[in-house]
PDB file of C-alpha atoms in Angstrom:
ATOM      1  CA  UNK A 550     -40.964  31.237 -71.453  1.00  0.00           C
ATOM      2  CA  UNK A 551     -43.042  31.332 -68.273  1.00  0.00           C
ATOM      3  CA  UNK A 552     -44.314  34.635 -66.960  1.00  0.00           C
ATOM      4  CA  UNK A 553     -42.075  34.469 -63.893  1.00  0.00           C
ATOM      5  CA  UNK A 554     -38.612  33.215 -62.992  1.00  0.00           C
ATOM      6  CA  UNK A 555     -37.054  32.021 -59.737  1.00  0.00           C
ATOM      7  CA  UNK A 556     -34.651  34.393 -58.012  1.00  0.00           C
ATOM      8  CA  UNK A 557     -33.246  35.553 -54.714  1.00  0.00           C
ATOM      9  CA  UNK A 558     -34.867  38.930 -54.141  1.00  0.00           C
ATOM     10  CA  UNK A 559     -33.907  41.514 -51.538  1.00  0.00           C
ATOM     11  CA  UNK A 560     -36.542  44.018 -50.462  1.00  0.00           C
ATOM     12  CA  UNK A 561     -36.486  46.742 -47.859  1.00  0.00           C
ATOM     13  CA  UNK A 562     -39.283  48.029 -45.688  1.00  0.00           C
ATOM     14  CA  UNK A 563     -38.810  50.670 -42.985  1.00  0.00           C
ATOM     15  CA  UNK A 564     -35.080  50.020 -43.012  1.00  0.00           C
ATOM     16  CA  UNK A 565     -35.447  46.260 -42.601  1.00  0.00           C
ATOM     17  CA  UNK A 566     -33.937  44.146 -45.370  1.00  0.00           C
ATOM     18  CA  UNK A 567     -35.581  40.845 -46.258  1.00  0.00           C
ATOM     19  CA  UNK A 568     -33.832  38.440 -48.637  1.00  0.00           C
ATOM     20  CA  UNK A 569     -35.726  35.375 -49.895  1.00  0.00           C
ATOM     21  CA  UNK A 570     -36.295  33.200 -52.953  1.00  0.00           C
ATOM     22  CA  UNK A 571     -39.329  34.415 -54.894  1.00  0.00           C
ATOM     23  CA  UNK A 572     -40.978  34.122 -58.295  1.00  0.00           C
ATOM     24  CA  UNK A 573     -40.285  37.384 -60.121  1.00  0.00           C
ATOM     25  CA  UNK A 574     -42.174  38.623 -63.228  1.00  0.00           C
ATOM     26  CA  UNK A 575     -40.072  38.810 -66.392  1.00  0.00           C
ATOM     27  CA  UNK A 576     -41.310  42.326 -67.072  1.00  0.00           C
ATOM     28  CA  UNK A 577     -39.700  43.440 -63.796  1.00  0.00           C
ATOM     29  CA  UNK A 578     -36.200  42.846 -65.193  1.00  0.00           C
ATOM     30  CA  UNK A 579     -34.174  46.068 -65.494  1.00  0.00           C
ATOM     31  CA  UNK A 580     -33.177  47.642 -68.782  1.00  0.00           C
ATOM     32  CA  UNK A 581     -30.427  46.158 -70.916  1.00  0.00           C
ATOM     33  CA  UNK A 582     -29.870  44.993 -74.469  1.00  0.00           C
ATOM     34  CA  UNK A 583     -29.019  41.338 -73.780  1.00  0.00           C
ATOM     35  CA  UNK A 584     -31.159  38.752 -71.968  1.00  0.00           C
ATOM     36  CA  UNK A 585     -29.192  35.853 -70.481  1.00  0.00           C
ATOM     37  CA  UNK A 586     -30.569  32.517 -69.309  1.00  0.00           C
ATOM     38  CA  UNK A 587     -28.386  32.027 -66.245  1.00  0.00           C
ATOM     39  CA  UNK A 588     -26.808  28.644 -65.556  1.00  0.00           C
ATOM     40  CA  UNK A 589     -24.443  29.419 -62.689  1.00  0.00           C
ATOM     41  CA  UNK A 590     -23.445  32.182 -60.317  1.00  0.00           C
ATOM     42  CA  UNK A 591     -20.801  32.193 -57.593  1.00  0.00           C
ATOM     43  CA  UNK A 592     -20.267  33.145 -53.974  1.00  0.00           C
ATOM     44  CA  UNK A 593     -18.009  36.067 -53.087  1.00  0.00           C
ATOM     45  CA  UNK A 594     -17.569  38.029 -49.860  1.00  0.00           C
ATOM     46  CA  UNK A 595     -19.850  40.740 -51.242  1.00  0.00           C
ATOM     47  CA  UNK A 596     -22.498  38.112 -51.903  1.00  0.00           C
ATOM     48  CA  UNK A 597     -22.277  36.989 -48.295  1.00  0.00           C
ATOM     49  CA  UNK A 598     -23.022  40.534 -47.183  1.00  0.00           C
ATOM     50  CA  UNK A 599     -25.931  40.845 -49.612  1.00  0.00           C
ATOM     51  CA  UNK A 600     -27.752  37.571 -48.905  1.00  0.00           C
ATOM     52  CA  UNK A 601     -27.480  38.055 -45.145  1.00  0.00           C
ATOM     53  CA  UNK A 602     -29.046  41.508 -45.486  1.00  0.00           C
ATOM     54  CA  UNK A 603     -26.002  43.438 -44.321  1.00  0.00           C
ATOM     55  CA  UNK A 604     -25.342  46.965 -45.619  1.00  0.00           C
ATOM     56  CA  UNK A 605     -22.527  47.971 -47.921  1.00  0.00           C
ATOM     57  CA  UNK A 606     -23.342  46.228 -51.207  1.00  0.00           C
ATOM     58  CA  UNK A 607     -26.924  46.681 -52.412  1.00  0.00           C
ATOM     59  CA  UNK A 608     -27.721  50.320 -53.108  1.00  0.00           C
ATOM     60  CA  UNK A 609     -31.172  49.985 -54.679  1.00  0.00           C
ATOM     61  CA  UNK A 610     -34.211  47.889 -53.748  1.00  0.00           C
ATOM     62  CA  UNK A 611     -35.697  45.582 -54.777  1.00  0.00           C
ATOM     63  CA  UNK A 612     -32.416  43.905 -55.778  1.00  0.00           C
ATOM     64  CA  UNK A 613     -31.417  40.472 -57.013  1.00  0.00           C
ATOM     65  CA  UNK A 614     -27.984  39.804 -55.499  1.00  0.00           C
ATOM     66  CA  UNK A 615     -25.230  37.750 -57.104  1.00  0.00           C
ATOM     67  CA  UNK A 616     -22.176  39.635 -58.321  1.00  0.00           C
ATOM     68  CA  UNK A 617     -21.385  37.065 -61.045  1.00  0.00           C
ATOM     69  CA  UNK A 618     -23.256  35.019 -63.612  1.00  0.00           C
ATOM     70  CA  UNK A 619     -22.656  32.708 -66.542  1.00  0.00           C
ATOM     71  CA  UNK A 620     -25.188  31.473 -69.034  1.00  0.00           C
ATOM     72  CA  UNK A 621     -26.576  31.571 -72.560  1.00  0.00           C
ATOM     73  CA  UNK A 622     -27.875  34.531 -74.536  1.00  0.00           C
ATOM     74  CA  UNK A 623     -31.619  34.176 -75.070  1.00  0.00           C
ATOM     75  CA  UNK A 624     -32.360  37.576 -76.619  1.00  0.00           C
ATOM     76  CA  UNK A 625     -29.966  40.198 -77.984  1.00  0.00           C
ATOM     77  CA  UNK A 626     -30.248  43.686 -79.412  1.00  0.00           C
ATOM     78  CA  UNK A 627     -26.443  43.940 -79.564  1.00  0.00           C
ATOM     79  CA  UNK A 628     -24.376  43.111 -82.651  1.00  0.00           C
ATOM     80  CA  UNK A 629     -21.701  41.711 -80.313  1.00  0.00           C
ATOM     81  CA  UNK A 630     -23.823  38.786 -79.095  1.00  0.00           C
ATOM     82  CA  UNK A 631     -26.115  36.298 -80.797  1.00  0.00           C
ATOM     83  CA  UNK A 632     -28.783  34.015 -79.403  1.00  0.00           C
ATOM     84  CA  UNK A 633     -27.059  30.862 -78.129  1.00  0.00           C
ATOM     85  CA  UNK A 634     -23.749  32.520 -77.226  1.00  0.00           C
ATOM     86  CA  UNK A 635     -22.335  31.425 -73.882  1.00  0.00           C
ATOM     87  CA  UNK A 636     -21.260  34.420 -71.832  1.00  0.00           C
ATOM     88  CA  UNK A 637     -19.782  35.500 -68.502  1.00  0.00           C
ATOM     89  CA  UNK A 638     -20.369  38.577 -66.329  1.00  0.00           C
ATOM     90  CA  UNK A 639     -18.343  39.501 -63.244  1.00  0.00           C
ATOM     91  CA  UNK A 640     -19.198  42.454 -61.070  1.00  0.00           C
ATOM     92  CA  UNK A 641     -20.100  45.421 -63.267  1.00  0.00           C
ATOM     93  CA  UNK A 642     -22.405  46.880 -60.647  1.00  0.00           C
ATOM     94  CA  UNK A 643     -24.505  43.714 -60.535  1.00  0.00           C
ATOM     95  CA  UNK A 644     -25.901  43.151 -57.037  1.00  0.00           C
ATOM     96  CA  UNK A 645     -25.152  46.802 -56.278  1.00  0.00           C
ATOM     97  CA  UNK A 646     -27.180  48.981 -58.645  1.00  0.00           C
ATOM     98  CA  UNK A 647     -28.288  46.367 -61.199  1.00  0.00           C
ATOM     99  CA  UNK A 648     -29.951  42.989 -60.700  1.00  0.00           C
ATOM    100  CA  UNK A 649     -27.422  40.179 -60.491  1.00  0.00           C
ATOM    101  CA  UNK A 650     -26.895  36.480 -60.943  1.00  0.00           C
ATOM    102  CA  UNK A 651     -28.934  34.710 -58.256  1.00  0.00           C
ATOM    103  CA  UNK A 652     -31.753  34.257 -60.725  1.00  0.00           C
ATOM    104  CA  UNK A 653     -32.772  32.148 -63.703  1.00  0.00           C
ATOM    105  CA  UNK A 654     -32.615  35.222 -65.977  1.00  0.00           C
ATOM    106  CA  UNK A 655     -30.655  38.476 -66.147  1.00  0.00           C
ATOM    107  CA  UNK A 656     -30.994  41.431 -68.503  1.00  0.00           C
ATOM    108  CA  UNK A 657     -27.711  43.292 -68.937  1.00  0.00           C
ATOM    109  CA  UNK A 658     -25.781  45.845 -70.930  1.00  0.00           C
ATOM    110  CA  UNK A 659     -23.654  44.252 -73.630  1.00  0.00           C
ATOM    111  CA  UNK A 660     -20.518  46.145 -72.568  1.00  0.00           C
ATOM    112  CA  UNK A 661     -20.580  44.249 -69.261  1.00  0.00           C
ATOM    113  CA  UNK A 662     -20.572  40.860 -70.969  1.00  0.00           C
ATOM    114  CA  UNK A 663     -17.578  38.750 -72.024  1.00  0.00           C
ATOM    115  CA  UNK A 664     -17.783  35.692 -74.295  1.00  0.00           C
ATOM    116  CA  UNK A 665     -17.016  32.484 -72.432  1.00  0.00           C
ATOM    117  CA  UNK A 666     -13.345  31.644 -73.046  1.00  0.00           C
ATOM    118  CA  UNK A 667     -13.045  28.496 -75.163  1.00  0.00           C
ATOM    119  CA  UNK A 668     -10.981  26.609 -72.597  1.00  0.00           C
ATOM    120  CA  UNK A 669     -13.200  27.457 -69.613  1.00  0.00           C
ATOM    121  CA  UNK A 670     -16.646  25.908 -69.088  1.00  0.00           C
ATOM    122  CA  UNK A 671     -19.609  27.879 -67.733  1.00  0.00           C
ATOM    123  CA  UNK A 672     -19.230  26.143 -64.365  1.00  0.00           C
ATOM    124  CA  UNK A 673     -15.487  26.803 -64.296  1.00  0.00           C
ATOM    125  CA  UNK A 674     -16.048  30.455 -65.195  1.00  0.00           C
ATOM    126  CA  UNK A 675     -18.098  30.806 -62.017  1.00  0.00           C
ATOM    127  CA  UNK A 676     -15.476  28.814 -60.127  1.00  0.00           C
ATOM    128  CA  UNK A 677     -13.295  31.740 -61.135  1.00  0.00           C
ATOM    129  CA  UNK A 678     -15.929  34.456 -60.703  1.00  0.00           C
ATOM    130  CA  UNK A 679     -15.057  37.854 -59.289  1.00  0.00           C
ATOM    131  CA  UNK A 680     -12.643  36.275 -56.793  1.00  0.00           C
ATOM    132  CA  UNK A 681     -10.503  34.561 -59.418  1.00  0.00           C
ATOM    133  CA  UNK A 682     -10.859  37.474 -61.818  1.00  0.00           C
ATOM    134  CA  UNK A 683      -9.528  39.762 -59.065  1.00  0.00           C
ATOM    135  CA  UNK A 684      -6.682  37.349 -58.314  1.00  0.00           C
ATOM    136  CA  UNK A 685      -5.559  37.547 -61.945  1.00  0.00           C
ATOM    137  CA  UNK A 686      -5.802  41.332 -61.831  1.00  0.00           C
ATOM    138  CA  UNK A 687      -3.562  41.343 -58.779  1.00  0.00           C
ATOM    139  CA  UNK A 688      -0.938  39.198 -60.501  1.00  0.00           C
ATOM    140  CA  UNK A 689      -1.029  41.416 -63.590  1.00  0.00           C
ATOM    141  CA  UNK A 690      -0.668  44.544 -61.432  1.00  0.00           C
ATOM    142  CA  UNK A 691       2.401  43.063 -59.748  1.00  0.00           C
ATOM    143  CA  UNK A 692       3.868  42.140 -63.133  1.00  0.00           C
ATOM    144  CA  UNK A 693       3.270  45.687 -64.357  1.00  0.00           C
ATOM    145  CA  UNK A 694       5.409  46.860 -61.419  1.00  0.00           C
ATOM    146  CA  UNK A 695       8.350  44.641 -62.216  1.00  0.00           C
ATOM    147  CA  UNK A 696       7.612  41.273 -60.601  1.00  0.00           C
ATOM    148  CA  UNK A 697       9.225  38.388 -62.467  1.00  0.00           C
ATOM    149  CA  UNK A 698       9.715  34.690 -61.669  1.00  0.00           C
ATOM    150  CA  UNK A 699      12.944  34.035 -59.798  1.00  0.00           C
ATOM    151  CA  UNK A 700      12.519  37.021 -57.493  1.00  0.00           C
ATOM    152  CA  UNK A 701      11.933  36.866 -53.747  1.00  0.00           C
ATOM    153  CA  UNK A 702       9.000  35.077 -52.106  1.00  0.00           C
ATOM    154  CA  UNK A 703       5.466  36.204 -52.937  1.00  0.00           C
ATOM    155  CA  UNK A 704       3.051  36.023 -50.002  1.00  0.00           C
ATOM    156  CA  UNK A 705      -0.701  35.566 -50.435  1.00  0.00           C
ATOM    157  CA  UNK A 706      -2.855  36.528 -47.446  1.00  0.00           C
ATOM    158  CA  UNK A 707      -6.277  35.105 -46.681  1.00  0.00           C
ATOM    159  CA  UNK A 708      -4.913  32.268 -48.734  1.00  0.00           C
ATOM    160  CA  UNK A 709      -7.689  29.697 -48.321  1.00  0.00           C
ATOM    161  CA  UNK A 710     -10.385  32.058 -49.610  1.00  0.00           C
ATOM    162  CA  UNK A 711     -11.410  32.438 -53.234  1.00  0.00           C
ATOM    163  CA  UNK A 712      -8.985  35.188 -54.257  1.00  0.00           C
ATOM    164  CA  UNK A 713      -6.136  33.630 -52.321  1.00  0.00           C
ATOM    165  CA  UNK A 714      -6.679  30.126 -53.687  1.00  0.00           C
ATOM    166  CA  UNK A 715      -6.728  31.258 -57.302  1.00  0.00           C
ATOM    167  CA  UNK A 716      -3.776  33.620 -56.794  1.00  0.00           C
ATOM    168  CA  UNK A 717      -1.645  30.779 -55.390  1.00  0.00           C
ATOM    169  CA  UNK A 718      -2.490  28.489 -58.317  1.00  0.00           C
ATOM    170  CA  UNK A 719      -1.652  31.190 -60.879  1.00  0.00           C
ATOM    171  CA  UNK A 720       1.566  32.343 -59.208  1.00  0.00           C
ATOM    172  CA  UNK A 721       2.825  28.778 -58.771  1.00  0.00           C
ATOM    173  CA  UNK A 722       2.062  27.980 -62.422  1.00  0.00           C
ATOM    174  CA  UNK A 723       4.048  31.062 -63.462  1.00  0.00           C
ATOM    175  CA  UNK A 724       7.078  29.916 -61.445  1.00  0.00           C
ATOM    176  CA  UNK A 725       6.915  32.086 -58.337  1.00  0.00           C
ATOM    177  CA  UNK A 726       7.978  30.980 -54.855  1.00  0.00           C
ATOM    178  CA  UNK A 727       4.603  31.291 -53.102  1.00  0.00           C
ATOM    179  CA  UNK A 728       4.021  31.506 -49.362  1.00  0.00           C
ATOM    180  CA  UNK A 729       0.432  31.241 -48.128  1.00  0.00           C
ATOM    181  CA  UNK A 730      -0.745  33.100 -45.029  1.00  0.00           C
ATOM    182  CA  UNK A 731      -3.754  31.581 -43.279  1.00  0.00           C
ATOM    183  CA  UNK A 732      -5.295  31.377 -39.836  1.00  0.00           C
ATOM    184  CA  UNK A 733      -6.769  27.935 -40.483  1.00  0.00           C
ATOM    185  CA  UNK A 734      -4.330  25.064 -39.826  1.00  0.00           C
ATOM    186  CA  UNK A 735      -6.721  22.576 -41.441  1.00  0.00           C
ATOM    187  CA  UNK A 736      -6.157  24.226 -44.842  1.00  0.00           C
ATOM    188  CA  UNK A 737      -2.381  23.718 -44.998  1.00  0.00           C
ATOM    189  CA  UNK A 738      -2.502  20.539 -47.094  1.00  0.00           C
ATOM    190  CA  UNK A 739      -5.022  22.150 -49.451  1.00  0.00           C
ATOM    191  CA  UNK A 740      -2.875  25.273 -49.908  1.00  0.00           C
ATOM    192  CA  UNK A 741       0.237  23.239 -50.656  1.00  0.00           C
ATOM    193  CA  UNK A 742      -1.761  21.230 -53.223  1.00  0.00           C
ATOM    194  CA  UNK A 743      -2.396  24.514 -55.057  1.00  0.00           C
ATOM    195  CA  UNK A 744       1.320  25.271 -55.226  1.00  0.00           C
ATOM    196  CA  UNK A 745       2.224  27.081 -52.007  1.00  0.00           C
ATOM    197  CA  UNK A 746       5.752  26.122 -50.974  1.00  0.00           C
ATOM    198  CA  UNK A 747       5.177  27.159 -47.376  1.00  0.00           C
ATOM    199  CA  UNK A 748       2.211  28.102 -45.180  1.00  0.00           C
ATOM    200  CA  UNK A 749       2.581  30.600 -42.341  1.00  0.00           C
ATOM    201  CA  UNK A 750       0.130  31.566 -39.631  1.00  0.00           C
ATOM    202  CA  UNK A 751      -1.581  34.877 -40.244  1.00  0.00           C
ATOM    203  CA  UNK A 752      -0.236  36.138 -36.893  1.00  0.00           C
ATOM    204  CA  UNK A 753       3.220  36.348 -38.495  1.00  0.00           C
ATOM    205  CA  UNK A 754       1.972  39.303 -40.523  1.00  0.00           C
ATOM    206  CA  UNK A 755      -0.920  40.619 -38.457  1.00  0.00           C
ATOM    207  CA  UNK A 756       0.928  40.842 -35.131  1.00  0.00           C
ATOM    208  CA  UNK A 757       1.692  44.282 -33.765  1.00  0.00           C
ATOM    209  CA  UNK A 758       5.204  45.637 -34.201  1.00  0.00           C
ATOM    210  CA  UNK A 759       7.057  48.383 -32.352  1.00  0.00           C
ATOM    211  CA  UNK A 760       9.107  49.082 -35.471  1.00  0.00           C
ATOM    212  CA  UNK A 761       7.992  51.081 -38.478  1.00  0.00           C
ATOM    213  CA  UNK A 762       9.756  48.526 -40.683  1.00  0.00           C
ATOM    214  CA  UNK A 763      10.622  44.857 -40.286  1.00  0.00           C
ATOM    215  CA  UNK A 764      13.400  42.915 -42.065  1.00  0.00           C
ATOM    216  CA  UNK A 765      12.905  42.630 -45.809  1.00  0.00           C
ATOM    217  CA  UNK A 766      11.325  39.344 -46.873  1.00  0.00           C
ATOM    218  CA  UNK A 767       8.535  39.576 -49.421  1.00  0.00           C
ATOM    219  CA  UNK A 768       9.263  40.401 -53.033  1.00  0.00           C
ATOM    220  CA  UNK A 769       5.553  41.004 -53.549  1.00  0.00           C
ATOM    221  CA  UNK A 770       2.177  40.207 -52.030  1.00  0.00           C
ATOM    222  CA  UNK A 771      -1.457  39.646 -52.882  1.00  0.00           C
ATOM    223  CA  UNK A 772      -3.442  40.899 -49.895  1.00  0.00           C
ATOM    224  CA  UNK A 773      -7.111  40.041 -49.434  1.00  0.00           C
ATOM    225  CA  UNK A 774      -7.267  40.880 -45.735  1.00  0.00           C
ATOM    226  CA  UNK A 775      -6.387  44.535 -45.140  1.00  0.00           C
ATOM    227  CA  UNK A 776      -6.062  45.885 -41.609  1.00  0.00           C
ATOM    228  CA  UNK A 777      -3.103  44.745 -39.549  1.00  0.00           C
ATOM    229  CA  UNK A 778      -2.149  42.090 -42.098  1.00  0.00           C
ATOM    230  CA  UNK A 779      -1.652  44.648 -44.849  1.00  0.00           C
ATOM    231  CA  UNK A 780       0.328  46.846 -42.463  1.00  0.00           C
ATOM    232  CA  UNK A 781       2.575  43.873 -41.666  1.00  0.00           C
ATOM    233  CA  UNK A 782       3.114  43.136 -45.349  1.00  0.00           C
ATOM    234  CA  UNK A 783       4.110  46.733 -46.016  1.00  0.00           C
ATOM    235  CA  UNK A 784       6.647  46.668 -43.178  1.00  0.00           C
ATOM    236  CA  UNK A 785       8.357  43.560 -44.569  1.00  0.00           C
ATOM    237  CA  UNK A 786       8.358  44.141 -48.354  1.00  0.00           C
ATOM    238  CA  UNK A 787      11.764  44.288 -50.018  1.00  0.00           C
ATOM    239  CA  UNK A 788      12.954  47.546 -51.558  1.00  0.00           C
ATOM    240  CA  UNK A 789      10.746  48.477 -54.518  1.00  0.00           C
ATOM    241  CA  UNK A 790       8.446  45.542 -53.783  1.00  0.00           C
ATOM    242  CA  UNK A 791       4.703  45.767 -54.352  1.00  0.00           C
ATOM    243  CA  UNK A 792       1.514  44.570 -52.703  1.00  0.00           C
ATOM    244  CA  UNK A 793      -1.756  44.293 -54.637  1.00  0.00           C
ATOM    245  CA  UNK A 794      -4.529  45.025 -52.142  1.00  0.00           C
ATOM    246  CA  UNK A 795      -8.064  43.887 -52.933  1.00  0.00           C
ATOM    247  CA  UNK A 796      -9.866  43.016 -49.691  1.00  0.00           C
ATOM    248  CA  UNK A 797     -10.801  43.987 -46.166  1.00  0.00           C
ATOM    249  CA  UNK A 798     -11.789  40.765 -44.409  1.00  0.00           C
ATOM    250  CA  UNK A 799      -9.457  41.772 -41.569  1.00  0.00           C
ATOM    251  CA  UNK A 800     -10.626  45.373 -41.379  1.00  0.00           C
ATOM    252  CA  UNK A 801     -10.757  48.541 -43.450  1.00  0.00           C
ATOM    253  CA  UNK A 802      -8.458  50.664 -41.274  1.00  0.00           C
ATOM    254  CA  UNK A 803      -4.758  50.735 -42.190  1.00  0.00           C
ATOM    255  CA  UNK A 804      -2.435  51.738 -39.363  1.00  0.00           C
ATOM    256  CA  UNK A 805       1.010  52.210 -40.878  1.00  0.00           C
ATOM    257  CA  UNK A 806       3.743  54.774 -41.421  1.00  0.00           C
ATOM    258  CA  UNK A 807       5.219  56.371 -44.508  1.00  0.00           C
ATOM    259  CA  UNK A 808       8.617  54.753 -43.907  1.00  0.00           C
ATOM    260  CA  UNK A 809       8.164  51.699 -46.173  1.00  0.00           C
ATOM    261  CA  UNK A 810       7.224  54.079 -48.985  1.00  0.00           C
ATOM    262  CA  UNK A 811       9.931  56.696 -48.565  1.00  0.00           C
ATOM    263  CA  UNK A 812      12.810  54.470 -47.386  1.00  0.00           C
ATOM    264  CA  UNK A 813      12.203  51.312 -49.422  1.00  0.00           C
ATOM    265  CA  UNK A 814      10.107  52.692 -52.260  1.00  0.00           C
ATOM    266  CA  UNK A 815       7.416  50.045 -51.877  1.00  0.00           C
ATOM    267  CA  UNK A 816       4.207  50.195 -53.910  1.00  0.00           C
ATOM    268  CA  UNK A 817       0.674  49.800 -52.579  1.00  0.00           C
ATOM    269  CA  UNK A 818      -1.471  48.852 -55.583  1.00  0.00           C
ATOM    270  CA  UNK A 819      -5.237  49.088 -55.258  1.00  0.00           C
ATOM    271  CA  UNK A 820      -7.200  46.555 -57.314  1.00  0.00           C
ATOM    272  CA  UNK A 821     -10.833  47.219 -58.273  1.00  0.00           C
ATOM    273  CA  UNK A 822     -12.572  44.596 -60.409  1.00  0.00           C
ATOM    274  CA  UNK A 823     -15.786  46.574 -60.992  1.00  0.00           C
ATOM    275  CA  UNK A 824     -14.767  49.641 -62.982  1.00  0.00           C
ATOM    276  CA  UNK A 825     -13.031  48.114 -65.987  1.00  0.00           C
ATOM    277  CA  UNK A 826     -13.482  48.520 -69.710  1.00  0.00           C
ATOM    278  CA  UNK A 827     -14.745  45.469 -71.584  1.00  0.00           C
ATOM    279  CA  UNK A 828     -11.491  45.197 -73.537  1.00  0.00           C
ATOM    280  CA  UNK A 829      -9.526  44.919 -70.277  1.00  0.00           C
ATOM    281  CA  UNK A 830     -11.942  42.300 -68.982  1.00  0.00           C
ATOM    282  CA  UNK A 831     -11.262  40.196 -72.063  1.00  0.00           C
ATOM    283  CA  UNK A 832      -7.506  40.514 -71.513  1.00  0.00           C
ATOM    284  CA  UNK A 833      -7.873  39.271 -67.945  1.00  0.00           C
ATOM    285  CA  UNK A 834     -10.040  36.322 -69.017  1.00  0.00           C
ATOM    286  CA  UNK A 835      -7.465  35.434 -71.678  1.00  0.00           C
ATOM    287  CA  UNK A 836      -4.758  35.342 -69.013  1.00  0.00           C
ATOM    288  CA  UNK A 837      -6.960  33.178 -66.788  1.00  0.00           C
ATOM    289  CA  UNK A 838      -7.450  30.759 -69.658  1.00  0.00           C
ATOM    290  CA  UNK A 839      -3.692  30.467 -70.201  1.00  0.00           C
ATOM    291  CA  UNK A 840      -2.304  30.770 -66.660  1.00  0.00           C
ATOM    292  CA  UNK A 841      -4.821  29.148 -64.292  1.00  0.00           C
ATOM    293  CA  UNK A 842      -4.558  25.335 -64.261  1.00  0.00           C
ATOM    294  CA  UNK A 843      -8.107  24.070 -64.733  1.00  0.00           C
ATOM    295  CA  UNK A 844      -7.452  20.890 -62.738  1.00  0.00           C
ATOM    296  CA  UNK A 845      -6.506  22.984 -59.718  1.00  0.00           C
ATOM    297  CA  UNK A 846      -9.537  25.200 -60.248  1.00  0.00           C
ATOM    298  CA  UNK A 847     -11.761  22.123 -60.288  1.00  0.00           C
ATOM    299  CA  UNK A 848     -10.237  21.000 -56.987  1.00  0.00           C
ATOM    300  CA  UNK A 849     -11.272  24.307 -55.386  1.00  0.00           C
ATOM    301  CA  UNK A 850     -14.916  24.201 -56.496  1.00  0.00           C
ATOM    302  CA  UNK A 851     -17.966  23.043 -54.626  1.00  0.00           C
ATOM    303  CA  UNK A 852     -21.353  23.338 -56.332  1.00  0.00           C
ATOM    304  CA  UNK A 853     -24.409  24.295 -54.281  1.00  0.00           C
ATOM    305  CA  UNK A 854     -28.091  24.862 -55.092  1.00  0.00           C
ATOM    306  CA  UNK A 855     -29.623  28.323 -54.978  1.00  0.00           C
ATOM    307  CA  UNK A 856     -31.451  27.768 -51.696  1.00  0.00           C
ATOM    308  CA  UNK A 857     -28.172  27.045 -49.887  1.00  0.00           C
ATOM    309  CA  UNK A 858     -26.773  30.490 -50.681  1.00  0.00           C
ATOM    310  CA  UNK A 859     -28.054  31.974 -47.409  1.00  0.00           C
ATOM    311  CA  UNK A 860     -26.230  29.429 -45.271  1.00  0.00           C
ATOM    312  CA  UNK A 861     -23.072  29.696 -47.345  1.00  0.00           C
ATOM    313  CA  UNK A 862     -23.270  33.478 -47.309  1.00  0.00           C
ATOM    314  CA  UNK A 863     -23.104  33.479 -43.535  1.00  0.00           C
ATOM    315  CA  UNK A 864     -20.194  31.032 -43.620  1.00  0.00           C
ATOM    316  CA  UNK A 865     -18.091  33.101 -46.024  1.00  0.00           C
ATOM    317  CA  UNK A 866     -18.433  36.134 -43.744  1.00  0.00           C
ATOM    318  CA  UNK A 867     -17.100  34.019 -40.876  1.00  0.00           C
ATOM    319  CA  UNK A 868     -14.115  32.856 -42.928  1.00  0.00           C
ATOM    320  CA  UNK A 869     -15.398  29.279 -43.043  1.00  0.00           C
ATOM    321  CA  UNK A 870     -15.535  28.782 -46.814  1.00  0.00           C
ATOM    322  CA  UNK A 871     -12.538  27.198 -48.513  1.00  0.00           C
ATOM    323  CA  UNK A 872     -11.851  27.798 -52.181  1.00  0.00           C
ATOM    324  CA  UNK A 873     -14.727  28.611 -54.517  1.00  0.00           C
ATOM    325  CA  UNK A 874     -18.482  28.007 -54.348  1.00  0.00           C
ATOM    326  CA  UNK A 875     -20.458  27.777 -57.591  1.00  0.00           C
ATOM    327  CA  UNK A 876     -24.196  28.363 -57.289  1.00  0.00           C
ATOM    328  CA  UNK A 877     -26.396  26.296 -59.610  1.00  0.00           C
ATOM    329  CA  UNK A 878     -29.340  28.693 -59.942  1.00  0.00           C
ATOM    330  CA  UNK A 879     -31.554  26.048 -61.563  1.00  0.00           C
ATOM    331  CA  UNK A 880     -31.344  23.535 -58.710  1.00  0.00           C
TER     332      UNK A 880
END
């Protein structure tokens, strides 16, 4: 093992954040009982914020960004993992308070780590990443609140992004009538290839309304956008319908009324993929292995080298990335 490894490193000086690829000493790695030789990471919205130096993600400096990582155990002080095990980590504070996946090595706590599911390769696991992991959480949350195949339409907002793409593929596989909401007409063919029966313009949901409630349409929703889009979903959910909310690409403010809640009994379900017990993480990965078609996942993935993460990070913040980006940290 060389004395240094290649990584994206964020530093801060007098309030100015600088993010660049550097050679980092191995002895600078943070504490943890498992050392992983990283093969792949992924690109999520949070990663876009981090690599472009924007606030809101990284809380300590210096910091290696990269919310997700997949690789092989190189050293272990944990009885749960042996040298040579292939493992996956998605967002347990990595890139926020602990060094993340945009590096050739990561030292981590064993309770953050999940064994690679047998039916999912390391590259595919990062094609899933936090985005796909969150999509599965959203589906499971909706199921826990009564959603079953054969019910009314399920709408997925921000559909061409990572969470939306994976959510559509899962819901369609499970037999739901999926409608994709997107502001990008060029993605319509792609979204239908994932299983969306219909694609609607995001203005259908995000447009202002003079009414506290609109006609009932959606049996459930996966919302990655927030803001006016989430408000529009809430106004048009059927009685006792649910929306799993996991994003804020359209804004963090929610301007709505209590009427959908008290007159239709709708449910607003918050989904957080960071604060989860390891046992729950394994349940979610098991569902991904069984319910996400790997051929559709492969069709979503583009692989990029580590030095392209800055360009791609800016693009994901502008809503220009379709599907999932896997970062090959060794190229």
